[in-house]
Structures are given as C-alpha cells and as structure tokens.
XYZ file of C-alpha atoms in Angstrom:
391
model
C 6.856 -12.682 -39.946
C 7.725 -9.082 -39.083
C 5.231 -6.404 -40.204
C 6.193 -4.402 -43.290
C 4.796 -1.311 -44.961
C 2.324 -2.099 -47.774
C 1.547 0.610 -50.383
C -2.014 1.714 -50.861
C -4.122 0.404 -53.679
C -3.573 3.315 -56.034
C 0.151 3.713 -55.377
C 2.205 1.924 -57.992
C 5.164 2.352 -60.313
C 7.827 4.993 -60.086
C 5.534 7.965 -60.109
C 3.973 7.051 -56.781
C 7.219 7.138 -54.812
C 7.156 10.390 -52.844
C 3.404 11.002 -52.945
C 2.606 7.448 -51.924
C 4.866 7.606 -48.906
C 3.772 11.081 -47.925
C 0.122 10.211 -48.172
C 0.560 6.955 -46.276
C 1.633 8.684 -43.063
C -1.748 8.449 -41.358
C -2.304 4.881 -42.546
C 1.011 3.373 -41.487
C -0.283 2.780 -37.985
C -3.321 0.942 -39.343
C -1.207 -1.320 -41.571
C 1.430 -2.053 -38.935
C -1.143 -2.735 -36.250
C -3.197 -4.915 -38.601
C -0.108 -6.974 -39.430
C 0.493 -7.933 -35.806
C -1.117 -11.164 -34.555
C -2.464 -9.479 -31.409
C -4.190 -6.729 -33.355
C -5.841 -9.177 -35.780
C -7.817 -10.591 -32.869
C -9.296 -7.154 -32.024
C -12.524 -5.892 -33.612
C -12.137 -3.476 -36.529
C -13.211 -0.223 -34.775
C -11.067 -0.944 -31.731
C -8.055 -1.772 -33.901
C -8.400 1.522 -35.801
C -8.808 3.425 -32.542
C -5.592 1.990 -31.102
C -3.732 2.621 -34.365
C -4.657 6.292 -34.522
C -4.288 7.092 -30.812
C -0.852 6.163 -29.448
C -1.863 7.388 -26.011
C -4.702 4.852 -25.932
C -2.249 2.041 -26.746
C 0.121 3.312 -24.073
C -2.615 3.489 -21.420
C -3.837 0.016 -22.352
C -0.358 -1.463 -21.992
C 0.271 0.329 -18.714
C -3.084 -0.765 -17.306
C -2.303 -4.402 -18.071
C 1.128 -3.996 -16.508
C -0.388 -2.306 -13.456
C -2.710 -5.264 -12.872
C 0.246 -7.673 -12.894
C 2.286 -5.417 -10.618
C -0.637 -5.073 -8.195
C -0.861 -8.865 -8.080
C 2.859 -8.989 -7.328
C 2.417 -6.410 -4.562
C -0.229 -8.558 -2.882
C 2.026 -11.626 -3.077
C 5.094 -9.859 -1.662
C 3.064 -8.180 1.091
C 1.405 -11.465 2.043
C 4.709 -13.352 2.202
C 6.542 -10.659 4.179
C 3.617 -10.197 6.558
C 3.494 -13.881 7.407
C 7.281 -14.081 7.818
C 7.199 -11.565 10.670
C 7.743 -13.424 13.970
C 4.786 -13.144 16.283
C 1.299 -14.443 16.848
C -1.657 -12.247 15.795
C -3.825 -13.970 18.394
C -1.399 -13.088 21.178
C -1.137 -9.494 19.924
C -4.895 -8.907 19.743
C -6.343 -11.025 22.549
C -6.024 -10.164 26.224
C -3.919 -11.998 28.765
C -6.834 -14.066 30.045
C -8.223 -14.866 26.598
C -4.884 -16.025 25.222
C -4.760 -18.703 27.903
C -8.013 -20.266 26.708
C -7.361 -22.642 23.743
C -11.011 -22.478 22.662
C -10.930 -18.692 22.322
C -7.620 -18.816 20.437
C -8.971 -21.477 18.065
C -12.126 -19.441 17.474
C -10.015 -16.332 16.745
C -7.860 -18.210 14.221
C -10.890 -19.749 12.543
C -12.692 -16.390 12.297
C -9.784 -14.732 10.474
C -8.785 -17.842 8.496
C -5.427 -18.226 10.239
C -5.975 -21.952 10.749
C -5.709 -22.638 7.002
C -2.475 -23.242 5.044
C -0.777 -20.125 3.694
C -1.498 -20.872 -0.003
C -5.184 -21.309 0.810
C -5.175 -18.037 2.761
C -3.620 -16.192 -0.187
C -6.053 -17.624 -2.731
C -8.957 -16.748 -0.433
C -7.604 -13.212 -0.068
C -7.373 -12.790 -3.848
C -10.903 -14.089 -4.294
C -12.242 -11.618 -1.744
C -10.147 -8.839 -3.298
C -11.844 -9.344 -6.658
C -15.144 -8.566 -4.921
C -13.763 -5.452 -3.242
C -13.348 -7.116 0.143
C -10.024 -6.368 1.868
C -10.908 -8.362 4.948
C -11.815 -7.447 8.505
C -9.392 -5.551 10.691
C -8.365 -7.468 13.806
C -7.809 -4.143 15.551
C -10.958 -2.135 14.834
C -13.216 -5.128 13.970
C -14.401 -3.182 10.929
C -13.848 -3.685 7.257
C -10.337 -2.682 6.199
C -11.893 -0.827 3.278
C -13.930 1.254 5.737
C -10.829 2.118 7.755
C -8.863 3.031 4.628
C -11.698 5.209 3.336
C -11.061 7.445 6.356
C -7.272 7.194 6.598
C -6.355 7.579 2.904
C -8.201 10.905 2.316
C -6.583 12.378 5.429
C -3.095 11.516 4.176
C -4.020 12.564 0.625
C -5.063 15.992 1.890
C -1.834 16.397 3.851
C 0.458 15.117 1.099
C -1.404 17.021 -1.622
C -1.004 20.346 0.181
C 2.676 19.605 0.829
C 3.497 18.682 -2.785
C 1.677 21.720 -4.242
C 3.599 24.121 -2.009
C 6.824 22.211 -2.662
C 6.427 22.428 -6.443
C 5.736 26.167 -6.398
C 8.518 27.068 -3.985
C 11.064 24.437 -5.057
C 10.833 25.145 -8.790
C 10.971 28.911 -8.188
C 14.033 28.590 -5.929
C 15.742 26.261 -8.401
C 15.210 28.602 -11.350
C 16.436 31.629 -9.385
C 19.511 29.738 -8.202
C 20.334 28.630 -11.749
C 19.903 32.101 -13.252
C 22.132 33.594 -10.545
C 24.731 30.870 -10.619
C 27.646 31.255 -8.163
C 26.234 34.528 -6.810
C 25.113 35.230 -3.266
C 21.492 34.290 -4.011
C 22.584 30.951 -5.464
C 24.803 30.184 -2.477
C 22.038 31.096 -0.023
C 19.417 28.939 -1.764
C 21.835 26.016 -1.962
C 22.419 26.236 1.793
C 18.659 26.419 2.433
C 18.016 23.397 0.202
C 20.813 21.446 1.882
C 19.326 22.174 5.303
C 15.883 21.096 4.120
C 17.223 17.777 2.850
C 19.457 17.140 5.875
C 17.183 18.017 8.810
C 15.230 14.955 10.044
C 11.526 15.409 9.441
C 10.437 14.030 12.823
C 12.787 16.431 14.670
C 11.494 19.365 12.630
C 7.904 18.298 13.390
C 8.603 18.186 17.133
C 10.342 21.572 17.014
C 7.551 23.187 14.970
C 4.834 21.788 17.231
C 6.640 23.002 20.370
C 7.408 26.497 19.043
C 4.301 27.393 17.057
C 1.695 25.642 19.225
C 3.039 25.380 22.749
C 5.191 28.517 22.979
C 3.673 31.022 20.547
C 0.145 29.684 20.177
C 0.058 30.550 16.471
C -0.988 27.086 15.307
C -3.988 25.049 16.513
C -3.573 21.782 18.332
C -3.417 18.275 16.969
C -6.032 16.556 14.851
C -7.870 17.743 11.756
C -10.457 20.046 13.427
C -10.892 22.067 16.582
C -12.376 20.239 19.613
C -16.159 20.124 19.544
C -16.355 20.800 15.799
C -18.018 18.118 13.693
C -16.674 16.935 10.375
C -18.352 18.196 7.186
C -20.632 15.888 5.159
C -18.506 13.177 3.573
C -18.030 13.687 -0.169
C -14.306 13.287 -0.868
C -12.975 12.729 2.658
C -10.870 15.909 2.356
C -12.147 18.213 5.095
C -11.152 21.398 3.281
C -12.914 20.381 0.073
C -15.990 18.913 1.786
C -16.415 21.967 4.026
C -16.147 24.310 1.033
C -18.696 22.266 -0.930
C -21.103 22.339 2.022
C -20.545 26.060 2.647
C -19.330 25.432 6.217
C -16.663 28.118 6.252
C -15.816 27.936 10.004
C -15.076 24.232 9.487
C -13.084 25.065 6.355
C -10.811 27.566 8.094
C -10.366 25.226 11.049
C -9.307 22.436 8.677
C -6.891 24.793 6.886
C -5.375 25.894 10.201
C -4.804 22.312 11.347
C -3.437 21.373 7.929
C -0.919 24.220 7.602
C 1.760 23.246 10.143
C 2.180 19.517 9.332
C 2.064 20.310 5.606
C 4.821 22.905 5.969
C 6.930 20.424 7.935
C 6.634 17.893 5.123
C 7.363 20.654 2.608
C 10.823 21.370 4.037
C 12.449 18.193 2.723
C 10.628 18.201 -0.625
C 11.440 21.865 -1.298
C 15.139 21.205 -0.732
C 15.037 18.206 -3.050
C 13.171 19.995 -5.845
C 15.366 23.084 -5.559
C 18.530 21.082 -6.147
C 17.095 19.082 -9.045
C 15.528 22.128 -10.700
C 18.781 24.069 -10.466
C 20.748 21.239 -12.100
C 18.141 20.724 -14.839
C 17.921 24.433 -15.687
C 21.702 24.788 -15.810
C 21.908 21.856 -18.220
C 19.243 23.324 -20.523
C 20.809 26.809 -20.469
C 23.878 25.386 -22.215
C 21.893 23.900 -25.097
C 22.310 25.290 -28.622
C 18.625 26.037 -29.173
C 18.570 28.280 -26.092
C 21.566 30.219 -27.383
C 19.897 30.489 -30.791
C 16.706 31.835 -29.196
C 18.703 34.475 -27.370
C 20.626 35.349 -30.530
C 17.322 35.965 -32.333
C 16.538 38.652 -29.783
C 13.621 36.899 -28.062
C 12.620 38.378 -24.680
C 14.223 36.753 -21.672
C 10.842 35.751 -20.241
C 9.916 33.956 -23.476
C 13.217 32.093 -23.542
C 12.853 31.107 -19.883
C 9.282 29.801 -19.952
C 8.987 28.419 -23.491
C 12.486 27.054 -24.032
C 14.307 26.537 -20.745
C 11.697 25.726 -18.126
C 9.614 23.468 -20.355
C 12.579 21.231 -21.143
C 13.906 21.309 -17.571
C 10.607 20.194 -16.045
C 10.895 16.625 -17.337
C 13.379 15.396 -14.666
C 11.711 17.625 -12.087
C 8.368 15.897 -12.659
C 10.035 12.526 -12.077
C 11.390 13.661 -8.724
C 8.072 15.289 -7.797
C 6.179 12.078 -8.568
C 8.487 9.986 -6.412
C 8.321 12.587 -3.648
C 4.523 12.587 -3.732
C 4.439 8.803 -3.480
C 6.862 8.950 -0.551
C 4.696 11.568 1.170
C 1.605 9.403 0.849
C 3.318 6.325 2.231
C 5.921 7.734 4.626
C 4.224 10.256 6.908
C 4.110 7.963 9.934
C 6.122 10.107 12.361
C 4.599 13.421 11.326
C 1.077 12.027 11.606
C 1.904 10.565 15.012
C 3.275 13.872 16.327
C 0.308 15.913 15.096
C -2.243 13.144 15.875
C -3.272 13.155 12.229
C -5.553 10.141 11.569
C -3.991 9.218 8.249
C -2.546 6.223 6.473
C 0.793 6.383 8.278
C -0.763 6.275 11.751
C -3.091 3.467 10.660
C -0.178 1.464 9.249
C 1.814 1.933 12.464
C -1.030 0.717 14.683
C -1.676 -2.228 12.361
C 1.980 -3.274 12.339
C 2.396 -3.069 16.113
C -0.673 -5.256 16.694
C 0.096 -7.703 13.834
C -3.202 -6.813 12.173
C -2.513 -8.825 9.022
C -5.565 -7.793 6.933
C -4.899 -4.122 7.683
C -1.200 -4.436 6.827
C -2.123 -6.132 3.554
C -4.573 -3.331 2.783
C -1.999 -0.641 3.483
C 0.576 -2.404 1.308
C -1.889 -2.661 -1.555
C -2.803 1.037 -1.289
C 0.847 2.112 -1.253
C 1.608 -0.052 -4.286
C -1.362 1.366 -6.201
C -0.296 4.901 -5.280
C 3.129 4.401 -6.840
C 1.610 2.788 -9.942
C -0.815 5.686 -10.456
C 1.857 8.310 -9.783
C 4.275 6.703 -12.259
C 1.542 6.524 -14.898
C 0.671 10.201 -14.368
C 4.343 11.161 -14.617
C 4.758 9.260 -17.897
C 1.703 10.967 -19.384
C 2.932 14.397 -18.269
C 6.221 13.777 -20.084
C 4.423 13.947 -23.414
C 2.320 16.930 -22.382
C 5.344 19.021 -21.431
C 8.002 17.848 -23.883
C 6.982 16.797 -27.438
C 10.291 14.930 -27.849
C 9.214 12.214 -25.448
C 5.619 11.822 -26.561
C 4.371 8.300 -27.108
C 4.818 7.260 -30.723
C-alpha cells in the first residue's frame, strides 16, 4: 500500500483545512517515513532523525550504494587483471629461478596463485574486510603500506593542480562570458583550446627541459632536494607535514618541487574549466531573473556573484569533480617525467611486472576516489543552488 498523508489528531472537519495542512509541514516526513516498510523496522529516534534530515537519508543511501559499487570495482578489477596474458611468476622471478619448478611452485603457493580463481577472489574479499590488501610481489611489502606513501604524493600534486585550475579557469570563463565576442573573449578561447589540445606528456617534457635544464628556475625531480629528509609523517603531504613541524626549509623545497608538475597538470584543466564556465555563465545571463535583477538597479557585482555565478557553478562543479578524479588516477606520464613517487608511477610499475595485488589495490583506490568525489559533488549541489537540494 502506498503511503498517504494522515491528518493530525486535532485536525478534523472543514475548519481544519488550511491550518491543518500548513501546520503538518514539519510532520509530513515523519508520517511518510513511518508508513514505509523499511522505516518501520528502524528504531524510533533514528526514524525521526532520517525524516527531519534529508541530507542524512541521502548520505545513508549513497553510502550503501558506494559499498555495492566498491564490491563491483573489486570484481571487475580482479577479472580484468587475471585476463591479462602473462605469468606473474615469470615477471617477478629471475631467469635462473623461473627454470626451477620448486621455486615457481613456492612462489605461486605464497601468493595464492595455485588456487582456483573464485577461491582467490573470496580470499581477497575476506582479507579486504580486515584491511589487508595483500603483499606486493614487487616490493615484498604490504600493498597498504605502499599506497600510504604513493596516494598522499599524488593527492598533493592533484590537489594543488585542481585548486589553481578552479581559481584561474573560473575567472577566465567569467571574463570571457562578460566580454563575449570581444578581443579578450577570443584570446581566452584560444588559450583554453591550446590547453585542452596540447598533450600533457609533451608539455611536461618541454617544461622540464626549459625551466630546469636550460633556465635552472625549477628544482630537479622528486619531492625534495637531494640530501633533505622528509618531514615527520602526519598526512603524507610534505608541504602540510613540514608546515606542521615548523621545518620551513623543507616546506619551501617541497613547494618548489611541487610547482612545475602541478602547473603542467593545470594547463589542461584550466582550458576545460574555462570553456565550461563561459558556456554556463552565458546561459545564466539570458535568464529572466538576471534581467529582473538588473532592472531593479542592483549593482553589477551583486548580480554577478549572487545571481549569475552561483547558478553557473553547478555544471562547473561537475566538471571539476571529474577532472580531480582524472588527475588522481591519470598522472602516470607526468609522475614518470618528474620522478614523482605517486600513485601513477606505482600503478605503472605494478602493471609492467604483473604485480596482481598491487594492481588490485590501485584499482580499488581509484574506484573509491571517484565514489568520494561524486558524493562530494552531489552535496555541493545543494550548498550552492537551493533548487537542487535534497528533498
């Protein structure tokens, strides 16, 4: 039976029509949620909490969906990894060891490769529930230990790139939209087109050659200068950890090594955000409420920031979220050129050596990154635009 609205105890007859409905606004969620079979199984306080906080219901649904999607990511990654032609034993053992059947059998038994594939997958899921991602066949360490070093390095690089991209890309897009078909608009459109079209790996090679080898303006590869030790591990981000520890020479060294690869990654994202922001702002400028705000005599800055930009940021946030996920999972070539020990370089080494536990770990991290980014984007929709808030 579908849930229906039930009047309150004191609302009856004709006289309670408008007042009963107006006063029942805050209680409709309680009645509708209580009428559903799923809600009836929840305790009373939890049911009332979910009824009065739509965001809590939304987060609960998305969390349950994220768990199922993460399970699907592990299954797809496991199947695709085992379909790749090649023998992990041959890729990781030496030429002399691969010729010894006893050593090969011991290697397969140690990593569970001698078991059927369904048994391997079930074993992997069981270990995953205990926080065990397996042992890397390449580094002979826990995959979780390797990822705890690689993920913060990529997060620092991608985070710096997306922050700069949002500031510059949104500013360029707004300027181009406000000066439509003028010289400034044409120039910014050309710049954005170049940023989207130029291959990132070629730009990284060119930037490294010019600014490091020829001009000497940028430091060398890696995250710190040679001979400088890493700051005490708190977050894994060298800039943040060095600032927390008060090690300012280490901080400025980390910033210097971070600047060039982050700017290279920024080029593509700035071009993308500029084009999307320009289109979104132009669409909002033609809306009736913007014309009405201008007709009322509101200042141009108020119209821009409170009416135009707030509504135009919704599609821009979607693109920024996807771009941030792509930066976290697709910086292989840039990290290789700048010798940045991040997730991309770790994934490349794991794939070339058929390190199956490491590849599975990388796939799981990338899938979780996209799930978290999509959830954050959906929540930001309601923060920026009341029209799309969760009801």
